[in-house]
mmCIF file of C-alpha atoms in Angstrom:
data_model
loop_
_atom_site.group_PDB
_atom_site.id
_atom_site.type_symbol
_atom_site.label_atom_id
_atom_site.label_comp_id
_atom_site.label_asym_id
_atom_site.label_seq_id
_atom_site.Cartn_x
_atom_site.Cartn_y
_atom_site.Cartn_z
ATOM 1 C CA UNK D 23 94.020 119.116 103.125
ATOM 2 C CA UNK D 24 96.574 116.820 101.113
ATOM 3 C CA UNK D 25 96.572 114.401 104.378
ATOM 4 C CA UNK D 26 95.897 110.905 104.363
ATOM 5 C CA UNK D 27 95.835 110.019 107.806
ATOM 6 C CA UNK D 28 96.468 105.750 108.866
ATOM 7 C CA UNK D 29 95.701 104.431 112.170
ATOM 8 C CA UNK D 30 96.599 102.099 114.442
ATOM 9 C CA UNK D 31 100.058 102.623 113.871
ATOM 10 C CA UNK D 32 100.635 99.082 114.828
ATOM 11 C CA UNK D 33 98.758 95.525 115.246
ATOM 12 C CA UNK D 34 98.947 92.304 116.590
ATOM 13 C CA UNK D 35 96.237 89.735 115.328
ATOM 14 C CA UNK D 36 96.515 85.785 115.982
ATOM 15 C CA UNK D 37 96.295 83.677 112.653
ATOM 16 C CA UNK D 38 93.325 83.051 111.261
ATOM 17 C CA UNK D 39 91.766 86.504 112.744
ATOM 18 C CA UNK D 40 91.088 90.203 110.829
ATOM 19 C CA UNK D 41 93.573 92.838 110.432
ATOM 20 C CA UNK D 42 91.821 96.128 109.633
ATOM 21 C CA UNK D 43 93.160 99.287 109.145
ATOM 22 C CA UNK D 44 91.833 102.576 108.572
ATOM 23 C CA UNK D 45 92.940 105.517 106.632
ATOM 24 C CA UNK D 46 90.839 108.734 106.406
ATOM 25 C CA UNK D 47 91.672 111.776 104.468
ATOM 26 C CA UNK D 48 90.612 115.291 103.125
ATOM 27 C CA UNK D 49 90.876 116.510 99.596
ATOM 28 C CA UNK D 50 88.377 115.050 97.674
ATOM 29 C CA UNK D 51 89.608 115.902 94.401
ATOM 30 C CA UNK D 52 91.251 112.389 95.176
ATOM 31 C CA UNK D 53 90.989 109.393 93.125
ATOM 32 C CA UNK D 54 92.172 106.550 93.532
ATOM 33 C CA UNK D 55 93.603 104.745 96.495
ATOM 34 C CA UNK D 56 95.957 102.149 96.553
ATOM 35 C CA UNK D 57 97.447 100.164 99.334
ATOM 36 C CA UNK D 58 101.028 99.424 99.374
ATOM 37 C CA UNK D 59 102.476 96.684 101.262
ATOM 38 C CA UNK D 60 106.441 96.533 102.786
ATOM 39 C CA UNK D 61 108.766 93.074 103.742
ATOM 40 C CA UNK D 62 111.433 94.311 106.100
ATOM 41 C CA UNK D 63 114.450 95.085 104.088
ATOM 42 C CA UNK D 64 112.437 95.790 100.713
ATOM 43 C CA UNK D 65 110.252 98.684 99.520
ATOM 44 C CA UNK D 66 106.548 98.775 99.156
ATOM 45 C CA UNK D 67 105.103 97.281 96.657
ATOM 46 C CA UNK D 68 101.621 97.374 95.393
ATOM 47 C CA UNK D 69 98.813 95.558 96.922
ATOM 48 C CA UNK D 70 95.617 96.350 95.985
ATOM 49 C CA UNK D 71 93.475 99.795 94.500
ATOM 50 C CA UNK D 72 90.071 101.096 94.393
ATOM 51 C CA UNK D 73 88.179 104.858 92.954
ATOM 52 C CA UNK D 74 85.693 106.027 94.531
ATOM 53 C CA UNK D 75 83.421 105.058 91.907
ATOM 54 C CA UNK D 76 83.164 101.266 93.717
ATOM 55 C CA UNK D 77 82.723 101.150 97.931
ATOM 56 C CA UNK D 78 84.428 97.526 98.015
ATOM 57 C CA UNK D 79 87.615 95.997 95.990
ATOM 58 C CA UNK D 80 88.639 92.385 97.163
ATOM 59 C CA UNK D 81 91.200 89.780 96.138
ATOM 60 C CA UNK D 82 91.387 87.019 97.839
ATOM 61 C CA UNK D 83 92.108 87.671 101.493
ATOM 62 C CA UNK D 84 92.422 91.510 100.559
ATOM 63 C CA UNK D 85 89.452 93.963 100.843
ATOM 64 C CA UNK D 86 89.054 97.480 100.462
ATOM 65 C CA UNK D 87 86.107 99.535 102.258
ATOM 66 C CA UNK D 88 85.380 102.717 100.947
ATOM 67 C CA UNK D 89 83.438 105.539 102.132
ATOM 68 C CA UNK D 90 83.061 108.232 100.451
ATOM 69 C CA UNK D 91 80.423 110.624 102.230
ATOM 70 C CA UNK D 92 82.660 109.937 105.279
ATOM 71 C CA UNK D 93 85.821 110.309 103.066
ATOM 72 C CA UNK D 94 87.104 106.987 104.752
ATOM 73 C CA UNK D 95 88.498 103.961 103.462
ATOM 74 C CA UNK D 96 89.810 100.470 104.909
ATOM 75 C CA UNK D 97 91.582 97.538 104.364
ATOM 76 C CA UNK D 98 90.424 94.308 105.887
ATOM 77 C CA UNK D 99 92.806 91.174 105.899
ATOM 78 C CA UNK D 100 90.614 88.127 105.757
ATOM 79 C CA UNK D 101 92.052 84.842 108.032
ATOM 80 C CA UNK D 102 95.309 86.552 108.676
ATOM 81 C CA UNK D 103 98.816 84.466 108.455
ATOM 82 C CA UNK D 104 101.814 84.664 109.648
ATOM 83 C CA UNK D 105 103.170 85.826 106.139
ATOM 84 C CA UNK D 106 101.409 88.813 106.606
ATOM 85 C CA UNK D 107 103.141 91.411 108.423
ATOM 86 C CA UNK D 108 104.690 93.822 106.911
ATOM 87 C CA UNK D 109 103.786 97.434 107.277
ATOM 88 C CA UNK D 110 100.638 98.715 105.049
ATOM 89 C CA UNK D 111 100.971 102.327 103.957
ATOM 90 C CA UNK D 112 97.313 103.502 102.471
ATOM 91 C CA UNK D 113 97.627 106.597 99.873
ATOM 92 C CA UNK D 114 95.566 108.787 97.671
ATOM 93 C CA UNK D 115 96.437 110.858 94.439
ATOM 94 C CA UNK D 116 94.408 113.313 91.716
ATOM 95 C CA UNK D 117 95.323 111.622 88.479
ATOM 96 C CA UNK D 118 98.550 112.930 88.688
ATOM 97 C CA UNK D 119 100.975 110.016 89.312
ATOM 98 C CA UNK D 120 102.336 111.413 92.644
ATOM 99 C CA UNK D 121 100.878 109.638 95.542
ATOM 100 C CA UNK D 122 100.087 110.740 98.930
ATOM 101 C CA UNK D 123 100.246 108.097 101.685
ATOM 102 C CA UNK D 124 99.458 107.512 105.535
ATOM 103 C CA UNK D 125 102.118 107.545 108.570
ATOM 104 C CA UNK D 126 101.596 103.371 108.024
ATOM 105 C CA UNK D 127 100.669 100.379 110.028
ATOM 106 C CA UNK D 128 103.116 97.607 111.319
ATOM 107 C CA UNK D 129 100.609 93.978 111.122
ATOM 108 C CA UNK D 130 102.637 91.742 113.473
ATOM 109 C CA UNK D 131 100.265 88.192 112.986
ATOM 110 C CA UNK D 132 101.186 85.797 115.869
ATOM 111 C CA UNK D 133 100.737 82.209 115.019
ATOM 112 C CA UNK K 7 109.850 92.239 85.695
ATOM 113 C CA UNK K 8 110.661 96.545 86.912
ATOM 114 C CA UNK K 9 113.398 96.435 88.784
ATOM 115 C CA UNK K 10 114.171 100.030 90.838
ATOM 116 C CA UNK K 11 118.096 99.804 91.719
ATOM 117 C CA UNK K 12 119.385 102.181 94.048
ATOM 118 C CA UNK K 13 123.136 102.232 94.329
ATOM 119 C CA UNK K 14 123.610 102.133 97.863
ATOM 120 C CA UNK K 15 121.893 99.523 101.043
ATOM 121 C CA UNK K 16 123.762 101.401 103.390
ATOM 122 C CA UNK K 17 125.905 104.695 103.863
ATOM 123 C CA UNK K 18 127.631 106.914 106.659
ATOM 124 C CA UNK K 19 128.025 110.275 105.782
ATOM 125 C CA UNK K 20 129.434 112.696 108.350
ATOM 126 C CA UNK K 21 127.723 116.227 109.077
ATOM 127 C CA UNK K 22 128.410 118.833 105.751
ATOM 128 C CA UNK K 23 129.030 115.932 103.051
ATOM 129 C CA UNK K 24 127.705 116.316 100.150
ATOM 130 C CA UNK K 25 126.026 112.660 99.567
ATOM 131 C CA UNK K 26 124.588 111.705 96.056
ATOM 132 C CA UNK K 27 121.872 109.171 96.080
ATOM 133 C CA UNK K 28 121.304 107.610 93.398
ATOM 134 C CA UNK K 29 118.528 105.223 91.436
ATOM 135 C CA UNK K 30 118.136 103.420 88.073
ATOM 136 C CA UNK K 31 115.168 102.047 86.410
ATOM 137 C CA UNK K 32 115.658 99.577 83.687
ATOM 138 C CA UNK K 33 111.044 99.922 82.044
ATOM 139 C CA UNK K 34 111.767 103.073 80.357
ATOM 140 C CA UNK K 35 109.250 104.582 82.929
ATOM 141 C CA UNK K 36 109.173 108.339 82.530
ATOM 142 C CA UNK K 37 108.045 109.344 85.851
ATOM 143 C CA UNK K 38 110.567 108.511 88.763
ATOM 144 C CA UNK K 39 110.366 109.729 92.433
ATOM 145 C CA UNK K 40 112.584 110.045 95.751
ATOM 146 C CA UNK K 41 110.664 108.998 98.479
ATOM 147 C CA UNK K 42 111.452 109.495 102.730
ATOM 148 C CA UNK K 43 111.147 106.987 104.890
ATOM 149 C CA UNK K 44 110.672 107.735 109.003
ATOM 150 C CA UNK K 45 108.836 105.512 111.215
ATOM 151 C CA UNK K 46 105.328 106.730 111.958
ATOM 152 C CA UNK K 47 105.114 109.561 109.285
ATOM 153 C CA UNK K 48 105.242 107.587 106.431
ATOM 154 C CA UNK K 49 106.669 108.067 103.047
ATOM 155 C CA UNK K 50 107.184 112.070 101.907
ATOM 156 C CA UNK K 51 108.015 112.823 98.153
ATOM 157 C CA UNK K 52 110.638 114.873 98.284
ATOM 158 C CA UNK K 53 110.929 115.574 94.722
ATOM 159 C CA UNK K 54 109.540 113.372 91.484
ATOM 160 C CA UNK K 55 110.153 114.011 87.257
ATOM 161 C CA UNK K 56 107.858 113.382 84.616
ATOM 162 C CA UNK K 57 110.918 113.692 82.439
ATOM 163 C CA UNK K 58 114.749 114.543 81.774
ATOM 164 C CA UNK K 59 115.656 117.319 83.060
ATOM 165 C CA UNK K 60 112.107 117.908 84.259
ATOM 166 C CA UNK K 61 112.177 118.274 88.286
ATOM 167 C CA UNK K 62 109.606 118.871 90.639
ATOM 168 C CA UNK K 63 109.031 119.689 94.183
ATOM 169 C CA UNK K 64 107.315 117.505 96.634
ATOM 170 C CA UNK K 65 106.423 118.294 100.144
ATOM 171 C CA UNK K 66 109.803 118.140 101.929
ATOM 172 C CA UNK K 67 112.451 119.692 99.241
ATOM 173 C CA UNK K 68 114.335 121.692 101.960
ATOM 174 C CA UNK K 69 117.870 120.336 101.518
ATOM 175 C CA UNK K 70 117.303 118.234 98.685
ATOM 176 C CA UNK K 71 118.332 118.711 95.340
ATOM 177 C CA UNK K 72 117.678 116.188 92.084
ATOM 178 C CA UNK K 73 119.308 115.476 88.317
ATOM 179 C CA UNK K 74 117.643 113.566 85.681
ATOM 180 C CA UNK K 75 120.167 113.578 82.536
ATOM 181 C CA UNK K 76 118.690 110.070 80.963
ATOM 182 C CA UNK K 77 115.866 108.312 81.404
ATOM 183 C CA UNK K 78 116.363 105.846 83.388
ATOM 184 C CA UNK K 79 118.423 107.441 86.102
ATOM 185 C CA UNK K 80 117.495 109.997 88.703
ATOM 186 C CA UNK K 81 119.383 110.833 91.346
ATOM 187 C CA UNK K 82 118.580 112.469 95.089
ATOM 188 C CA UNK K 83 121.671 114.897 96.485
ATOM 189 C CA UNK K 84 122.415 116.027 99.770
ATOM 190 C CA UNK K 85 124.173 119.627 99.290
ATOM 191 C CA UNK K 86 125.056 119.747 103.163
ATOM 192 C CA UNK K 87 124.425 116.453 104.964
ATOM 193 C CA UNK K 88 122.702 117.387 108.550
ATOM 194 C CA UNK K 89 121.790 114.637 111.059
ATOM 195 C CA UNK K 90 117.997 115.440 110.454
ATOM 196 C CA UNK K 91 118.707 114.195 106.947
ATOM 197 C CA UNK K 92 119.423 110.691 108.360
ATOM 198 C CA UNK K 93 116.299 108.584 107.382
ATOM 199 C CA UNK K 94 115.520 105.804 104.747
ATOM 200 C CA UNK K 95 115.379 107.118 101.563
ATOM 201 C CA UNK K 96 113.182 104.935 98.489
ATOM 202 C CA UNK K 97 112.932 105.533 94.875
ATOM 203 C CA UNK K 98 110.556 105.059 92.926
ATOM 204 C CA UNK K 99 109.578 104.425 89.147
ATOM 205 C CA UNK K 100 106.267 104.435 87.158
ATOM 206 C CA UNK K 101 104.935 104.798 83.772
ATOM 207 C CA UNK K 102 103.053 107.856 82.296
ATOM 208 C CA UNK K 103 99.617 107.543 82.935
ATOM 209 C CA UNK K 104 96.251 108.401 84.389
ATOM 210 C CA UNK K 105 97.613 108.622 88.032
ATOM 211 C CA UNK K 106 96.853 105.013 88.566
ATOM 212 C CA UNK K 107 99.830 103.757 87.399
ATOM 213 C CA UNK K 108 101.820 101.191 90.140
ATOM 214 C CA UNK K 109 104.916 102.912 91.553
ATOM 215 C CA UNK K 110 107.707 100.271 91.229
ATOM 216 C CA UNK K 111 109.905 101.045 94.373
ATOM 217 C CA UNK K 112 113.726 100.249 95.223
ATOM 218 C CA UNK K 113 115.078 98.636 98.577
ATOM 219 C CA UNK K 114 116.300 101.816 100.000
ATOM 220 C CA UNK K 115 119.335 103.317 101.067
ATOM 221 C CA UNK K 116 119.353 103.581 104.292
ATOM 222 C CA UNK K 117 121.565 107.284 105.082
ATOM 223 C CA UNK K 118 123.049 107.921 108.337
ATOM 224 C CA UNK K 119 124.299 111.412 108.932
ATOM 225 C CA UNK K 120 126.526 111.432 111.542
#
């Protein structure tokens, strides 16, 4: 019930392409869905987040799409750049500050 | 800028040793967390604390304990280290809020138990 399932585990995209990472959850009590970005040797950092009352949120080249009925959400990275190469984690919580993280996706953007 | 500092970047310990991982944050955050990161498993919550001397178990507390004597410091203790505790350990903090306060992570401690 508290799991967040993330796919794919790894992703290789050409520079300029679109990177798409998907997450699914079961617990309908979740009400906050952030994405974290982690570079090698660093801790994760908040990238973008969404609440279930909206279906999409865009910040620059990063967009979260949210499908409440399907209990799925995804991160889209438009015009992917080599500097976007990192590990991405989706997460969810229910108003407690305690995040449940997905399994992570390692993105490599080839020049 | 929030800074979460973990005392060691790398640690090598022997099976059965008692291990202390230290974390300090400088932003007066109420919440502090210890996560464990393993490939393919993501980040799993070990323990968290909403206040001084207060702690709650996360999803994988077995074999671990924590201490929070001061607001800025949250320690993770491995009572008797085992090889299956070899992992990356991440500390995080966040302000008391309604669940949407971002977590600020340290850079992690990579622990190897031999």
